[in-house]
Amino acid sequence: MTIPVDKLSDPAVRAFVRAVNKGDREAFQDALAPGATMSDDGSERDLDEWTDREIFSSRGRMDVESQSDSGLALVARYSNDTWGEMRTTWRFTVEGGKVGRFETGQA
């Protein structure tokens, strides 16, 4: 059972997931705070490079299974054309209504 995107608790996280699932780069960039950062499996990554490779050029999609910490922590089935599907965790830091940082990795 997945949580519909419009039922995610935090508006910034909701905008982030919606943009990922629509493959909308402009909406994704708009969901991020200036200077946003990220890590994948504990390693810092270049956000633009990573999102191009893992989300936009490989048709990434998040199907959220659960949320906690007022919607700032998600468990999702993440899939893309490169890796297929995997169970992942996502933790978000929101600054001024935008995602300032996200950390993802396999669950």
Coordinates of C-alpha atoms in Angstrom, one line a residue:
M1 CA 0.0 0.0 0.0
T2 CA 1.4 3.4 -0.9
I3 CA 0.6 6.9 0.2
P4 CA -0.7 9.2 -2.5
V5 CA 1.6 12.2 -3.0
D6 CA -1.2 14.6 -2.1
K7 CA -1.4 13.0 1.3
L8 CA 2.2 13.6 2.3
S9 CA 2.4 15.7 5.4
D10 CA 5.1 18.2 4.6
P11 CA 4.4 20.6 1.6
A12 CA 8.1 20.9 0.6
V13 CA 8.5 17.1 0.6
R14 CA 5.2 16.7 -1.3
A15 CA 6.4 19.2 -4.0
F16 CA 9.7 17.3 -4.2
V17 CA 8.1 13.8 -4.7
R18 CA 5.5 15.2 -7.1
A19 CA 8.3 16.7 -9.3
V20 CA 10.3 13.5 -9.2
N21 CA 7.3 11.4 -10.2
K22 CA 6.3 13.8 -13.0
G23 CA 9.9 14.1 -14.3
D24 CA 9.5 17.8 -14.0
R25 CA 13.0 19.4 -13.7
E26 CA 11.6 22.9 -13.3
A27 CA 9.3 21.9 -10.5
F28 CA 12.1 19.9 -8.9
Q29 CA 14.4 22.9 -8.9
D30 CA 11.6 25.1 -7.5
A31 CA 11.1 22.6 -4.6
L32 CA 14.8 23.1 -3.6
A33 CA 16.2 25.8 -1.4
P34 CA 19.2 27.8 -2.9
G35 CA 22.4 25.8 -2.3
A36 CA 20.5 22.5 -1.5
T37 CA 22.7 19.5 -0.9
M38 CA 22.2 15.7 -0.8
S39 CA 23.8 12.4 0.0
D40 CA 23.3 8.9 -1.3
D41 CA 24.1 5.9 0.9
G42 CA 26.1 8.1 3.2
S43 CA 28.2 9.8 0.5
E44 CA 27.9 13.4 -0.4
R45 CA 26.9 13.8 -4.1
D46 CA 26.7 16.6 -6.6
L47 CA 23.0 17.3 -6.5
D48 CA 22.7 18.3 -10.2
E49 CA 24.7 15.4 -11.5
W50 CA 23.0 12.9 -9.3
T51 CA 19.5 14.0 -10.0
D52 CA 20.1 14.1 -13.7
R53 CA 21.5 10.6 -13.7
E54 CA 19.3 8.9 -11.0
I55 CA 16.0 10.8 -11.6
F56 CA 15.5 12.7 -14.9
S57 CA 17.5 10.8 -17.5
S58 CA 16.5 7.4 -16.1
R59 CA 12.8 8.2 -15.4
G60 CA 13.0 7.9 -11.6
R61 CA 9.8 7.4 -9.5
M62 CA 9.0 7.3 -5.8
D63 CA 6.1 5.2 -4.4
V64 CA 6.0 6.2 -0.8
E65 CA 5.2 3.4 1.7
S66 CA 5.4 5.3 4.9
Q67 CA 6.3 8.7 6.4
S68 CA 7.4 9.8 9.9
D69 CA 8.9 12.8 11.6
S70 CA 6.1 15.1 10.5
G71 CA 6.6 13.9 6.9
L72 CA 10.4 14.6 6.8
A73 CA 11.3 10.9 6.7
L74 CA 10.0 8.6 4.0
V75 CA 10.4 4.9 3.1
A76 CA 9.7 4.5 -0.6
R77 CA 10.0 2.0 -3.4
Y78 CA 12.2 3.9 -5.8
S79 CA 12.6 2.8 -9.4
N80 CA 14.4 4.0 -12.5
D81 CA 15.5 2.6 -15.8
T82 CA 19.0 2.1 -14.6
W83 CA 18.6 0.2 -11.3
G84 CA 15.0 -1.1 -11.4
E85 CA 13.2 -1.0 -8.1
M86 CA 14.6 -0.8 -4.6
R87 CA 13.3 0.0 -1.2
T88 CA 14.8 3.3 0.0
T89 CA 14.8 5.8 2.8
W90 CA 14.7 9.5 2.4
R91 CA 15.3 12.2 5.1
F92 CA 14.6 15.8 4.3
T93 CA 15.7 19.1 5.9
V94 CA 13.3 21.9 5.0
E95 CA 14.4 25.6 5.0
G96 CA 11.9 28.3 4.3
G97 CA 9.4 26.0 2.8
K98 CA 11.9 24.3 0.4
V99 CA 14.1 21.2 0.6
G100 CA 17.5 22.3 1.8
R101 CA 19.0 18.8 2.0
F102 CA 17.9 15.3 1.4
E103 CA 19.7 12.1 2.3
T104 CA 18.7 8.8 0.6
G105 CA 19.9 5.3 0.6
Q106 CA 18.7 1.7 0.5
A107 CA 16.4 0.7 3.3

